[in-house]
Amino acid sequence: MIYRSPLPDVEVPALTLTEFVLGQARRFGDRAALVDGVTGERIGYAELVDAVQAGAGGLAALGVRPGDVVALLSHNQPRYAVALHAVLAAGAAVTPINPVLTPEEIGKQLAASRASVLITAEPVAGKALEVARAAGIAHVLVLGEHEGARPFADLLAEGRPAPSPELDPATAVAALPFSSGTTGMAKGVRLTHRNLVANLAQTRVGWRITSDDVQAAVLPFFHIYGFTIILNSGLLAGATVLTLPRFEPHGYLAALEKHRVTRAYFAPPMVLTLANLPGVEDYDLSALRFAFCGAAPLDVEVTERAEKRLGCLIRQGYGMTEASPGTHQVFDAEFSSMPAGSVGRLSPGTEARLVVPGTDTDVEPGEAGELLVRGPQVMAGYLDNPEATAATITDGWLHTGDIARVDGDGVFWIVDRLKELIKYKGYQVAPAELEAVLLSHPRVLDAAVIGVPHAEGGEAPKAFVVADGGLTAEDLLAWVAERVAPYKKIRDVEFVDEIPKSPTGKILRRVLKDREA
Ligand code: AYL
């Protein structure tokens, strides 16, 4: 049984992501493409196109070519869009990096992606320079200024013409975000220009974003949700993308009011904060028409409380990095009729199956099963990892590792997560990575990490550890905290005699999860 979108398939234009997103942008003239919600910095559409071209010319002069990878390490700011599209217009791919990662974690992504240039931002430029030196990266450019790094603005001032790289949008990689997928360590996700163009073309049928819209962009552009759904969908439509570097509830609400934001994009912890925050009603949010949430499960009762306070319905989207990311959405036209707990319908050109986990057998109609999705937005594969790719995509079907059900009307619900991935505040935390950090402790004999319910994070990592004595939970929490980004921290440790494993040595995470429940 194959489920299909109720909307007709879309044509995927044979364009690069930048050609598709900005090809018509000059017609928006001086309208604001991006506004910084903190500094007020503003980039108009014509200015954006000019900057992207000059940036591409400057990067080409540094030797950036098709096949190269440029790392982008920055919080959300208007210049992020300039840097991103300049890299793409030079024919290279971008690997977006979370600025809160530790130097070692950044170094790993730089090495795995074989990045040759690093573009960074003022607040993290010191760390970026240190890591780039260790990684042997010759060129470090900074959005803004920092000693030892060349200002990206220099490239713009040189005003070189943009190169015209030969690229096949169907095969050339545009973005290399990292995701652990259904198992193991974070892997580079090869998203081609066609994958990303397809996803924008697919989702815009259901979401009628226009040049009158203002999109709140607090969710990070280094994550695929911010990258595609918020930033590029907004630029494609000629809307204004309002960037905020972090979620600070009152600052956020004040920005929604001041800039008359029409479309807001949340992750579940933001909705929870807004549901409980006194004083939300004091802000004039009358411009807000659509609010979305995705990246992790969202509680319906919390949704309803937040909706009352915001005076706007909140509906969910669903997808994953490996799908560029969108596969399910609540269309604007059905916004008020779609139940809050659902993730809506399949996006145009997207197919789905529900199978008995670990098999190729469809579940009975109405029953929950593992969600498989297929469409032009599904990644070309993991970088340098054909085994993981083969295990994740079979006959074009992407195994999501999520359990879903669908009603007779084609509306989907995500009901459980089968894969080992932990989502803390919507961010990916890979148990395998934390287990490796634990096992690197000289007194740890064995370890397993699972996600357990957590008030603010939704879910947080808990470790089960076999140790050779004399080790406290505090020791281990500190050991891990010193070695990983704050959002990956283990928040609970339990010492056990043995980690439950299958005969082949695989950790039986379900046994631990059931024991926790
Ligand atoms: P990744 N409900 C439950 N779980 C979800 C949801 C949801 N609405 N959305 C994402 N997830 C989980 O790669 C699910 O386990 O991309 C899925 O496999 O960081 C995993 O997150 C993917 O995590 C949108 C809005 C997509 C957001 C996204 C998020 C993409 C997150 C489309 O319209």
XYZ file of C-alpha atoms and ligand atoms in Angstrom:
550
model
C 0.000 0.000 0.000
C 1.515 3.280 -1.118
C 0.087 6.536 0.237
C 0.319 9.605 -1.976
C -0.166 13.317 -1.545
C -3.647 14.612 -2.388
C -1.925 17.377 -4.371
C -0.554 16.775 -7.867
C 3.179 16.181 -8.319
C 5.329 19.228 -8.921
C 7.826 19.839 -11.679
C 11.339 20.084 -10.237
C 13.128 22.759 -12.241
C 16.675 21.836 -13.323
C 18.241 24.744 -11.432
C 20.763 25.117 -8.646
C 19.366 26.033 -5.253
C 20.615 29.603 -5.633
C 19.197 29.962 -9.148
C 15.859 28.684 -7.905
C 15.724 30.715 -4.698
C 17.225 33.982 -5.952
C 16.825 33.787 -9.743
C 13.797 36.093 -9.703
C 14.726 38.013 -6.575
C 15.683 41.266 -8.282
C 12.019 41.919 -8.947
C 11.600 42.459 -5.189
C 13.998 45.399 -5.470
C 14.661 47.108 -2.176
C 12.125 45.073 -0.203
C 13.760 43.562 2.862
C 15.016 40.034 2.277
C 16.549 39.729 5.740
C 16.376 41.792 8.899
C 18.410 41.204 12.049
C 15.946 41.223 14.956
C 18.678 42.365 17.355
C 20.899 44.812 15.459
C 18.331 45.953 12.896
C 20.758 45.244 10.033
C 18.757 44.896 6.851
C 19.548 43.402 3.444
C 17.241 44.183 0.528
C 16.606 41.691 -2.288
C 18.608 43.464 -5.019
C 21.419 44.016 -2.523
C 21.326 40.330 -1.591
C 21.672 39.238 -5.209
C 24.590 41.625 -5.775
C 26.331 40.468 -2.589
C 25.872 36.804 -3.479
C 27.428 37.376 -6.894
C 30.374 39.343 -5.541
C 30.822 36.788 -2.755
C 30.877 33.979 -5.311
C 33.429 35.899 -7.381
C 35.604 36.389 -4.302
C 35.377 32.736 -3.278
C 36.257 31.644 -6.817
C 39.315 33.912 -6.639
C 40.331 32.063 -3.463
C 40.182 28.859 -5.478
C 36.739 27.592 -4.476
C 35.430 25.289 -7.208
C 32.664 22.771 -7.867
C 33.319 19.697 -5.752
C 34.743 21.782 -2.891
C 33.101 22.089 0.496
C 32.917 25.318 2.492
C 32.029 25.151 6.170
C 29.649 27.748 7.566
C 29.874 28.187 11.330
C 27.478 30.903 12.459
C 24.381 31.769 14.420
C 21.431 33.181 12.452
C 22.093 36.599 10.968
C 21.248 38.225 7.615
C 24.800 37.751 6.292
C 24.393 33.987 6.723
C 22.221 33.990 3.613
C 24.820 35.949 1.655
C 27.600 33.543 2.598
C 25.490 30.460 1.959
C 24.367 31.472 -1.509
C 27.793 32.843 -2.446
C 29.283 29.420 -1.742
C 26.608 27.724 -3.828
C 26.976 30.252 -6.647
C 30.711 29.485 -6.695
C 29.691 25.870 -7.360
C 30.770 24.491 -3.971
C 28.732 22.799 -1.252
C 28.084 24.132 2.227
C 28.489 22.116 5.388
C 26.597 24.015 8.082
C 28.064 23.696 11.589
C 26.473 24.404 14.959
C 28.577 27.125 16.648
C 28.093 25.609 20.111
C 30.016 22.471 19.173
C 33.348 21.921 20.914
C 36.534 22.516 18.918
C 37.017 18.737 18.641
C 33.458 18.253 17.343
C 33.908 21.051 14.799
C 37.236 19.540 13.767
C 35.548 16.206 13.127
C 32.937 17.759 10.852
C 35.580 19.761 8.985
C 37.643 16.639 8.440
C 34.727 14.398 7.491
C 33.360 16.934 5.014
C 36.870 17.790 3.723
C 36.057 21.496 3.970
C 38.684 23.737 2.409
C 37.353 27.106 3.537
C 35.645 28.113 6.783
C 33.257 31.037 7.022
C 32.493 32.018 10.585
C 30.902 34.715 12.755
C 32.345 37.213 15.237
C 31.287 35.540 18.510
C 32.936 32.215 17.617
C 35.761 33.418 15.366
C 38.440 32.718 17.999
C 37.372 29.096 18.296
C 36.989 28.840 14.506
C 40.543 30.061 13.887
C 41.969 27.618 16.414
C 40.114 24.694 14.840
C 40.923 25.760 11.289
C 44.611 25.908 12.123
C 44.519 22.394 13.569
C 42.572 21.160 10.539
C 44.965 22.783 8.064
C 42.282 25.017 6.549
C 43.957 27.860 4.679
C 41.129 30.360 4.421
C 39.033 31.566 7.330
C 36.551 34.305 6.522
C 34.466 36.092 9.101
C 31.032 37.679 8.862
C 31.989 40.890 10.627
C 35.508 41.376 11.933
C 38.006 39.380 13.950
C 41.753 39.542 14.152
C 43.400 36.862 12.086
C 40.369 36.206 9.911
C 39.632 37.934 6.649
C 36.330 39.826 6.632
C 33.887 38.246 4.204
C 32.981 41.839 3.370
C 36.415 42.163 1.690
C 35.238 39.784 -1.001
C 32.140 41.880 -1.516
C 34.162 45.097 -1.744
C 36.337 43.599 -4.470
C 33.196 43.252 -6.579
C 34.467 40.481 -8.831
C 31.995 39.046 -11.311
C 30.331 35.782 -10.320
C 31.757 32.663 -11.947
C 29.491 30.386 -13.971
C 30.345 26.944 -12.666
C 29.226 23.901 -14.620
C 26.949 21.984 -12.278
C 24.427 19.226 -12.769
C 21.758 20.067 -10.173
C 20.697 16.422 -10.088
C 24.066 15.186 -8.865
C 25.977 18.157 -7.444
C 25.816 18.362 -3.664
C 24.604 21.708 -2.326
C 24.421 20.999 1.393
C 26.171 18.557 3.697
C 24.371 18.741 7.030
C 25.261 16.011 9.546
C 22.759 13.531 10.916
C 23.060 10.211 12.688
C 19.981 8.891 10.865
C 18.588 5.667 12.243
C 21.790 4.467 13.915
C 25.407 5.205 14.791
C 27.467 8.368 14.541
C 26.644 11.603 12.714
C 27.185 11.264 8.974
C 27.332 13.822 6.175
C 23.962 13.920 4.396
C 24.473 14.549 0.693
C 21.644 16.850 -0.351
C 21.851 17.772 -4.015
C 20.630 21.013 -5.524
C 17.757 19.000 -6.969
C 16.838 17.552 -3.547
C 16.599 21.013 -2.009
C 14.928 22.663 -5.000
C 12.409 19.812 -5.009
C 11.589 20.256 -1.350
C 11.032 23.993 -1.738
C 8.897 23.425 -4.841
C 6.929 20.729 -3.025
C 6.240 22.592 0.178
C 5.355 25.906 -1.463
C 2.274 24.371 -3.057
C 0.725 23.941 0.369
C 2.265 26.995 1.997
C 1.342 30.172 0.187
C 4.167 32.372 1.430
C 4.164 35.766 -0.309
C 6.323 38.867 -0.408
C 4.015 40.367 2.214
C 4.995 37.715 4.739
C 7.505 38.105 7.542
C 9.018 34.822 8.768
C 10.516 34.575 12.235
C 13.845 32.783 11.923
C 15.102 31.867 15.379
C 15.556 28.165 14.669
C 19.088 27.784 13.407
C 19.994 27.864 9.730
C 22.675 25.235 10.426
C 19.835 22.751 10.948
C 17.832 21.670 7.922
C 14.543 23.012 9.375
C 15.944 26.550 9.522
C 17.884 26.094 6.294
C 15.075 24.985 3.987
C 11.747 25.592 5.681
C 12.469 28.990 7.191
C 15.322 30.694 5.327
C 15.136 29.473 1.751
C 11.346 29.124 1.594
C 11.117 32.726 2.746
C 13.659 34.038 0.232
C 12.034 32.057 -2.590
C 8.731 33.791 -1.874
C 10.235 37.267 -1.583
C 9.191 37.394 2.071
C 11.186 39.051 4.852
C 13.233 36.680 6.971
C 13.643 38.071 10.487
C 16.763 36.544 12.035
C 17.295 36.078 15.751
C 20.489 34.552 17.131
C 18.806 32.739 20.027
C 15.415 32.152 21.617
C 14.924 34.585 24.438
C 11.150 34.532 25.092
C 10.400 38.217 25.694
C 12.878 39.411 23.093
C 11.324 36.987 20.665
C 7.771 38.157 21.354
C 8.825 41.797 21.117
C 10.393 41.052 17.717
C 7.194 39.342 16.525
C 5.260 42.447 17.511
C 7.700 45.030 16.159
C 8.228 43.375 12.787
C 4.608 42.220 12.426
C 5.641 38.614 11.892
C 3.062 36.620 9.933
C 4.602 33.135 10.040
C 6.396 31.699 13.078
C 8.351 28.440 13.215
C 8.840 26.628 16.511
C 10.428 23.546 17.981
C 8.540 21.921 20.888
C 10.519 23.524 23.767
C 9.621 26.984 22.436
C 5.944 26.070 22.412
C 6.260 24.782 25.980
C 7.926 28.030 27.080
C 5.240 30.160 25.432
C 2.470 28.008 26.926
C 3.745 28.766 30.439
C 5.114 32.288 30.061
C 3.227 35.050 31.893
C 2.662 38.170 29.807
C 2.460 36.687 26.313
C -0.915 38.395 25.989
C 0.734 41.803 26.439
C 2.290 41.637 22.972
C 0.384 42.634 19.847
C 0.688 39.514 17.714
C -2.246 40.379 15.480
C -0.152 39.962 12.312
C 0.631 36.317 13.131
C -1.401 33.988 10.914
C 0.441 30.678 10.894
C 2.654 29.048 13.504
C 4.442 25.784 12.817
C 6.257 23.276 14.942
C 8.513 20.397 14.017
C 11.703 18.489 14.841
C 10.313 16.495 17.787
C 6.975 15.353 19.270
C 4.638 18.122 20.416
C 2.100 17.669 23.198
C -1.479 18.598 22.221
C -2.416 20.094 25.601
C 0.705 22.281 25.556
C -0.119 23.286 21.982
C -3.589 24.423 22.937
C -2.339 26.496 25.854
C 0.266 28.194 23.669
C -2.301 28.808 20.926
C -4.606 30.601 23.353
C -1.809 32.869 24.512
C -0.496 33.611 21.033
C -3.944 33.969 19.462
C -2.758 31.773 16.602
C -3.075 28.078 15.805
C 0.088 25.942 15.823
C 0.317 23.063 13.364
C 3.081 20.521 12.858
C 5.400 19.718 10.032
C 7.461 16.570 9.804
C 10.543 15.438 8.013
C 14.175 14.646 8.516
C 17.555 15.926 7.425
C 17.789 13.024 4.966
C 14.629 14.331 3.227
C 15.771 17.942 2.757
C 13.713 17.844 5.201
C 9.959 18.105 4.515
C 7.738 15.124 3.761
C 4.535 15.984 5.673
C 2.910 19.360 6.167
C -0.331 21.012 7.193
C -1.369 23.036 4.185
C -2.377 26.665 4.787
C -5.835 25.981 3.339
C -6.500 23.309 5.990
C -4.736 25.004 8.846
C -7.730 25.305 11.141
C -9.342 21.989 10.244
C -6.284 19.765 10.736
C -5.939 18.214 14.228
C -3.082 19.689 16.302
C -1.508 16.315 17.078
C -1.115 15.316 13.441
C 1.721 16.157 11.060
C -0.744 16.771 8.238
C -0.572 15.262 4.809
C 2.128 14.141 2.426
C 3.737 16.996 0.519
C 3.246 16.905 -3.269
C 5.378 14.313 -5.026
C 5.986 12.405 -1.781
C 4.957 8.788 -1.257
C 4.769 6.857 1.994
C 4.458 3.307 3.242
C 3.894 1.927 6.731
C 5.649 -1.382 7.336
C 6.128 -3.858 10.141
C 9.496 -2.704 11.538
C 12.445 -4.606 10.149
C 10.350 -6.169 7.361
C 9.024 -5.192 3.957
C 5.461 -6.126 4.943
C 2.777 -3.453 5.062
C 0.911 -3.093 8.342
C -2.869 -3.607 8.332
C -4.802 -0.476 7.341
C -5.229 1.817 10.330
C -2.334 0.273 12.241
C 0.916 1.999 13.118
C 4.124 0.978 11.391
C 7.552 2.230 10.437
C 7.225 5.157 8.072
C 9.047 4.912 4.762
C 9.045 7.912 2.432
C 10.022 8.339 -1.197
C 10.356 11.427 -3.373
C 12.767 13.772 -5.142
C 13.747 15.363 -1.809
C 15.349 12.150 -0.479
C 19.136 12.544 -0.128
C 21.644 11.187 -2.615
C 23.156 9.231 0.275
C 25.511 9.540 3.235
C 28.995 10.850 2.569
C 31.646 8.113 2.333
C 29.289 5.575 3.854
C 27.650 3.266 1.302
C 26.732 0.742 4.026
C 24.732 3.287 6.013
C 23.132 4.544 2.789
C 22.137 1.028 1.741
C 20.695 0.339 5.183
C 18.657 3.566 5.095
C 17.375 3.732 1.511
C 15.956 0.668 -0.235
C 14.414 1.031 -3.734
C 14.268 4.770 -3.161
C 12.391 4.323 0.133
C 13.916 6.247 3.012
C 13.548 4.424 6.349
C 12.628 7.162 8.797
C 12.975 5.104 11.979
C 9.722 6.692 13.136
C 6.454 4.907 13.845
C 3.442 6.552 12.244
C -0.201 5.932 11.546
C -2.486 7.375 8.912
C -6.268 7.839 9.013
C -8.667 7.075 6.169
C -8.385 10.682 5.033
C -4.594 10.641 4.473
C -3.676 12.500 7.667
C -0.532 11.215 9.433
C 0.467 11.009 13.109
C 3.956 10.259 14.396
C 3.356 7.973 17.367
C 6.797 6.710 18.388
C 10.466 6.666 17.484
C 12.065 3.350 16.701
C 15.585 4.583 15.992
C 18.098 5.210 18.739
C 18.336 8.969 18.025
C 17.653 11.254 20.985
C 16.127 14.679 20.424
C 17.067 17.276 23.049
C 15.128 20.489 22.311
C 14.765 19.211 18.742
C 18.536 18.842 18.313
C 19.982 15.483 17.371
C 21.955 13.650 20.015
C 23.471 10.373 18.846
C 23.713 7.732 21.613
C 26.635 6.083 19.795
C 28.658 9.266 20.121
C 28.021 9.536 23.867
C 28.760 5.832 24.357
C 32.126 6.351 22.665
C 32.892 9.261 25.009
C 31.918 7.161 28.038
C 33.989 4.198 26.848
C 37.003 6.484 26.486
C 36.995 6.818 30.294
C 39.642 4.416 31.618
C 37.337 2.982 34.294
C 34.266 2.470 32.147
C 33.904 -1.135 30.975
C 30.665 -0.821 29.036
C 27.992 1.794 28.419
C 24.653 2.379 26.757
C 22.759 5.645 26.300
C 19.029 6.129 25.748
C 16.660 9.099 25.742
C 14.457 9.575 28.802
C 11.693 12.161 29.285
C 13.016 15.598 30.253
C 10.935 18.615 31.254
C 12.487 21.318 29.056
C 14.292 19.245 26.467
C 11.455 16.833 25.736
C 14.000 14.075 25.968
C 17.543 13.892 27.334
C 20.330 11.315 27.357
C 20.663 8.886 30.250
C 23.664 6.563 30.534
C 23.774 3.006 31.841
C 27.338 2.249 32.781
C 29.346 -0.780 33.843
C 32.375 0.538 35.754
C 35.212 -1.064 37.646
C 34.318 0.720 40.882
C 35.344 3.946 42.522
C 33.544 6.044 39.949
C 30.657 8.378 40.797
C 27.827 9.608 38.591
C 29.215 13.148 38.999
C 32.594 12.026 37.639
C 30.967 10.670 34.533
C 28.602 13.602 33.989
C 31.624 15.900 34.130
C 33.727 13.628 31.887
C 31.081 13.820 29.174
C 30.225 17.496 29.701
C 33.869 18.443 29.098
C 33.881 16.645 25.773
C 30.569 17.420 24.064
C 28.450 20.446 23.199
C 26.117 21.472 26.056
C 22.953 20.211 24.367
C 24.397 16.679 24.178
C 25.190 16.433 27.889
C 24.231 13.249 29.710
C 21.792 14.225 32.437
C 21.535 10.984 34.390
C 23.756 7.991 35.064
C 22.828 4.561 36.409
C 25.488 2.006 37.258
C 24.542 -1.508 36.203
C 26.180 -4.942 36.250
C 25.636 -5.573 32.591
C 24.350 -3.862 29.418
C 21.583 -5.906 27.796
C 22.755 -7.035 24.362
C 21.609 -9.246 21.524
C 23.605 -12.365 20.639
C 25.381 -10.301 17.960
C 26.440 -7.709 20.529
C 23.908 -4.974 19.668
C 22.725 -2.928 22.630
C 19.089 -3.758 23.381
C 17.924 -0.189 23.907
C 14.285 -1.247 24.069
C 15.017 -3.321 27.163
C 16.521 -0.262 28.847
C 13.646 1.955 27.664
C 11.041 -0.493 28.948
C 12.871 -0.760 32.250
C 12.823 3.061 32.529
C 9.109 3.220 31.756
P 16.176 15.883 11.957
N 6.771 14.919 15.507
C 7.544 13.956 16.043
N 8.834 13.769 15.711
C 9.359 14.568 14.758
C 8.600 15.588 14.135
C 7.247 15.754 14.545
N 6.458 16.709 14.057
N 9.390 16.200 13.234
C 10.605 15.594 13.293
N 10.585 14.621 14.219
C 11.691 13.739 14.616
O 16.912 15.092 10.964
C 11.566 12.386 13.945
O 12.063 11.388 14.805
O 15.203 16.782 11.119
C 12.443 12.539 12.732
O 12.901 11.318 12.185
O 16.937 16.681 12.938
C 13.567 13.349 13.289
O 12.921 14.281 14.158
C 14.354 14.074 12.225
O 15.263 14.924 12.823
C 9.164 20.656 8.992
C 9.560 21.129 10.225
C 10.877 18.983 9.137
C 10.588 20.547 10.893
C 11.279 19.483 10.360
C 12.320 18.923 11.188
C 13.417 18.173 10.565
C 14.258 17.581 11.687
C 9.838 19.579 8.434
O 8.129 21.254 8.328
